Amino acid sequence: MDERSAVEQVITGRRTNLRVDPQRLVPVEVVDELCALAVWAPNHKGTEPWRFALFTGAGRARLGAALADGMVAAGMTDEAKLAKARTKYLRAPAVLVVACVGNVDDPHRHAEDRDAVAAAVQTLLLGATAMGLASFWSSAHPAALGEVKVLAGWAPADDVVALVYLGWPIGDVHVPARSAPQLTVIDT
């Protein structure tokens, strides 16, 4: 297989669902390797704005509790949504929370840094696919993220970009087709 075919296979074969074995652990060393790949993402000015926090075992329940607490503090009263927030992170053996260091003094710099962190997350997801892992990029209720930042030891101005579920796939899943991109070419 040539290099282009290998890269294309990883990109188009990325699993974006949660059909994973919740009991089969993802070793911390594997996640550490994924984070090491992630930091190769493009990063204007070399600010290295990414932060990573891995939740495994009982830590996943602490993550869910922190999110539910944040939702309650923001006025959420829907018990079904709160119960789901408390338990949904138990669906995968590892949840990696990825944040961007906040920059309140320079909104343009912060936007560029957040874009770099998003690119880092995509790099991480592709690395997970190449390693045989399933991954799912999720977000959380914005009002609840303050509690997550406290749990991770991050600053209030830091910006949570992704909650990434990681696990070993069980069974095959359908990879959805993508529309062909529309490329505008300007040559004059």
Tab-separated table of C-alpha atoms in Angstrom:
chain	number	residue	atom	x	y	z
A	1	MET	CA	0.000	0.000	0.000
A	2	ASP	CA	1.452	3.390	-0.927
A	3	GLU	CA	1.620	6.248	1.596
A	4	ARG	CA	-1.373	8.090	0.174
A	5	SER	CA	-3.531	4.986	0.435
A	6	ALA	CA	-2.485	4.427	4.063
A	7	VAL	CA	-3.256	8.029	5.017
A	8	GLU	CA	-6.544	7.988	3.122
A	9	GLN	CA	-7.528	4.734	4.820
A	10	VAL	CA	-6.936	6.198	8.292
A	11	ILE	CA	-8.801	9.408	7.493
A	12	THR	CA	-11.817	7.807	5.817
A	13	GLY	CA	-11.964	4.891	8.222
A	14	ARG	CA	-12.061	6.939	11.413
A	15	ARG	CA	-14.694	5.532	13.763
A	16	THR	CA	-17.005	8.197	15.142
A	17	ASN	CA	-19.248	6.227	17.437
A	18	LEU	CA	-19.281	4.740	20.888
A	19	ARG	CA	-19.519	1.029	20.059
A	20	VAL	CA	-16.597	0.232	22.328
A	21	ASP	CA	-15.805	-2.337	25.003
A	22	PRO	CA	-16.271	-0.308	28.210
A	23	GLN	CA	-14.340	-2.918	30.210
A	24	ARG	CA	-11.184	-3.055	28.071
A	25	LEU	CA	-8.879	-0.371	29.384
A	26	VAL	CA	-6.993	2.041	27.179
A	27	PRO	CA	-3.493	2.198	28.670
A	28	VAL	CA	-2.347	5.620	29.852
A	29	GLU	CA	0.772	5.130	27.735
A	30	VAL	CA	-1.383	4.891	24.601
A	31	VAL	CA	-3.198	8.129	25.460
A	32	ASP	CA	0.130	9.776	26.264
A	33	GLU	CA	1.357	8.734	22.815
A	34	LEU	CA	-1.794	10.206	21.238
A	35	CYS	CA	-1.209	13.498	23.055
A	36	ALA	CA	2.394	13.486	21.806
A	37	LEU	CA	1.031	13.152	18.255
A	38	ALA	CA	-1.543	15.898	18.869
A	39	VAL	CA	1.062	18.534	19.659
A	40	TRP	CA	2.405	18.228	16.102
A	41	ALA	CA	-0.667	20.137	14.914
A	42	PRO	CA	-0.031	23.529	13.302
A	43	ASN	CA	0.402	26.216	15.944
A	44	HIS	CA	0.902	29.829	14.858
A	45	LYS	CA	3.537	31.580	16.991
A	46	GLY	CA	4.427	28.255	18.698
A	47	THR	CA	2.360	29.036	21.798
A	48	GLU	CA	1.608	25.344	22.514
A	49	PRO	CA	-1.846	26.224	23.895
A	50	TRP	CA	-3.170	22.685	24.462
A	51	ARG	CA	-3.962	21.069	27.785
A	52	PHE	CA	-4.985	17.439	28.299
A	53	ALA	CA	-6.720	15.702	31.221
A	54	LEU	CA	-7.439	11.963	31.102
A	55	PHE	CA	-10.367	10.498	33.029
A	56	THR	CA	-10.419	6.732	33.558
A	57	GLY	CA	-11.926	4.408	36.147
A	58	ALA	CA	-13.802	6.325	38.840
A	59	GLY	CA	-12.452	9.559	37.365
A	60	ARG	CA	-15.087	9.266	34.613
A	61	ALA	CA	-17.834	9.395	37.245
A	62	ARG	CA	-16.139	12.438	38.819
A	63	LEU	CA	-16.167	14.080	35.377
A	64	GLY	CA	-19.890	13.374	34.999
A	65	ALA	CA	-20.602	14.654	38.500
A	66	ALA	CA	-18.653	17.857	37.831
A	67	LEU	CA	-20.609	18.473	34.645
A	68	ALA	CA	-23.930	17.796	36.372
A	69	ASP	CA	-22.959	20.119	39.238
A	70	GLY	CA	-22.145	22.853	36.731
A	71	MET	CA	-25.466	22.340	35.001
A	72	VAL	CA	-27.324	22.618	38.330
A	73	ALA	CA	-25.372	25.776	39.200
A	74	ALA	CA	-26.481	27.210	35.846
A	75	GLY	CA	-30.128	26.532	36.685
A	76	MET	CA	-30.699	23.140	35.029
A	77	THR	CA	-33.509	21.238	36.759
A	78	ASP	CA	-34.242	18.485	34.220
A	79	GLU	CA	-33.439	15.345	36.237
A	80	ALA	CA	-33.187	13.139	33.134
A	81	LYS	CA	-30.524	15.408	31.588
A	82	LEU	CA	-28.652	15.613	34.876
A	83	ALA	CA	-28.721	11.830	35.293
A	84	LYS	CA	-27.412	11.395	31.759
A	85	ALA	CA	-24.588	13.892	32.399
A	86	ARG	CA	-23.580	11.923	35.502
A	87	THR	CA	-23.326	8.565	33.716
A	88	LYS	CA	-22.566	9.104	30.039
A	89	TYR	CA	-18.793	9.211	30.468
A	90	LEU	CA	-18.875	5.627	31.724
A	91	ARG	CA	-19.660	4.441	28.175
A	92	ALA	CA	-15.977	4.387	27.218
A	93	PRO	CA	-12.986	3.313	29.324
A	94	ALA	CA	-11.209	6.638	28.766
A	95	VAL	CA	-12.336	10.222	28.278
A	96	LEU	CA	-9.731	12.798	27.336
A	97	VAL	CA	-10.657	16.424	27.932
A	98	VAL	CA	-8.727	18.860	25.752
A	99	ALA	CA	-8.548	22.581	26.431
A	100	CYS	CA	-6.969	25.725	25.045
A	101	VAL	CA	-5.065	28.027	27.364
A	102	GLY	CA	-7.141	31.163	27.693
A	103	ASN	CA	-5.875	34.491	26.424
A	104	VAL	CA	-8.211	37.236	27.596
A	105	ASP	CA	-5.801	40.004	26.602
A	106	ASP	CA	-5.689	39.094	22.910
A	107	PRO	CA	-8.897	37.653	21.401
A	108	HIS	CA	-7.224	37.161	18.001
A	109	ARG	CA	-4.396	35.168	19.580
A	110	HIS	CA	-6.967	33.126	21.539
A	111	ALA	CA	-8.906	32.352	18.348
A	112	GLU	CA	-5.727	31.189	16.603
A	113	ASP	CA	-4.762	29.103	19.632
A	114	ARG	CA	-8.222	27.531	19.789
A	115	ASP	CA	-7.936	26.627	16.107
A	116	ALA	CA	-4.567	25.005	16.861
A	117	VAL	CA	-6.131	22.966	19.659
A	118	ALA	CA	-8.951	21.858	17.340
A	119	ALA	CA	-6.299	20.743	14.835
A	120	ALA	CA	-4.545	18.910	17.667
A	121	VAL	CA	-7.778	17.089	18.513
A	122	GLN	CA	-8.201	15.985	14.888
A	123	THR	CA	-4.577	14.800	14.817
A	124	LEU	CA	-5.252	12.851	18.010
A	125	LEU	CA	-8.401	11.286	16.532
A	126	LEU	CA	-6.524	10.167	13.427
A	127	GLY	CA	-3.756	8.745	15.600
A	128	ALA	CA	-6.344	6.824	17.613
A	129	THR	CA	-7.738	5.359	14.400
A	130	ALA	CA	-4.277	4.336	13.246
A	131	MET	CA	-3.768	2.569	16.598
A	132	GLY	CA	-7.034	0.653	16.250
A	133	LEU	CA	-9.035	2.705	18.746
A	134	ALA	CA	-12.518	4.093	18.299
A	135	SER	CA	-12.928	7.756	19.210
A	136	PHE	CA	-15.745	10.242	19.525
A	137	TRP	CA	-15.337	14.032	19.777
A	138	SER	CA	-17.987	15.432	22.108
A	139	SER	CA	-18.782	18.702	23.808
A	140	ALA	CA	-20.574	19.489	27.045
A	141	HIS	CA	-23.118	21.983	28.313
A	142	PRO	CA	-21.168	25.286	28.215
A	143	ALA	CA	-22.334	26.343	31.677
A	144	ALA	CA	-20.925	23.133	33.161
A	145	LEU	CA	-17.393	23.495	31.865
A	146	GLY	CA	-16.208	25.644	34.774
A	147	GLU	CA	-16.528	22.629	37.050
A	148	VAL	CA	-14.544	20.509	34.585
A	149	LYS	CA	-11.759	23.096	34.473
A	150	VAL	CA	-11.552	23.056	38.276
A	151	LEU	CA	-11.420	19.246	38.267
A	152	ALA	CA	-8.638	19.284	35.646
A	153	GLY	CA	-6.695	21.997	37.472
A	154	TRP	CA	-7.051	24.537	34.668
A	155	ALA	CA	-7.595	28.282	34.828
A	156	PRO	CA	-11.090	29.786	34.546
A	157	ALA	CA	-10.122	31.525	31.258
A	158	ASP	CA	-9.059	28.232	29.648
A	159	ASP	CA	-11.417	27.021	26.938
A	160	VAL	CA	-12.555	23.370	26.824
A	161	VAL	CA	-12.475	22.350	23.149
A	162	ALA	CA	-13.280	18.637	23.254
A	163	LEU	CA	-14.238	15.692	25.375
A	164	VAL	CA	-12.870	12.706	23.486
A	165	TYR	CA	-14.197	9.245	24.243
A	166	LEU	CA	-11.592	6.532	23.568
A	167	GLY	CA	-12.051	2.763	23.531
A	168	TRP	CA	-11.459	-0.467	21.698
A	169	PRO	CA	-14.121	-1.045	19.037
A	170	ILE	CA	-16.600	-3.882	19.182
A	171	GLY	CA	-18.050	-4.894	15.853
A	172	ASP	CA	-17.979	-3.037	12.602
A	173	VAL	CA	-19.798	0.205	12.015
A	174	HIS	CA	-20.942	1.906	8.880
A	175	VAL	CA	-18.667	4.754	7.831
A	176	PRO	CA	-20.936	7.466	6.426
A	177	ALA	CA	-20.235	8.857	2.981
A	178	ARG	CA	-19.139	12.443	2.633
A	179	SER	CA	-20.190	14.860	-0.065
A	180	ALA	CA	-17.528	15.843	-2.550
A	181	PRO	CA	-15.967	19.163	-1.597
A	182	GLN	CA	-16.648	22.206	-3.707
A	183	LEU	CA	-13.317	23.724	-4.598
A	184	THR	CA	-13.183	27.204	-6.045
A	185	VAL	CA	-10.077	27.768	-8.140
A	186	ILE	CA	-8.941	31.317	-8.791
A	187	ASP	CA	-6.050	31.418	-11.223
A	188	THR	CA	-6.216	34.880	-12.725
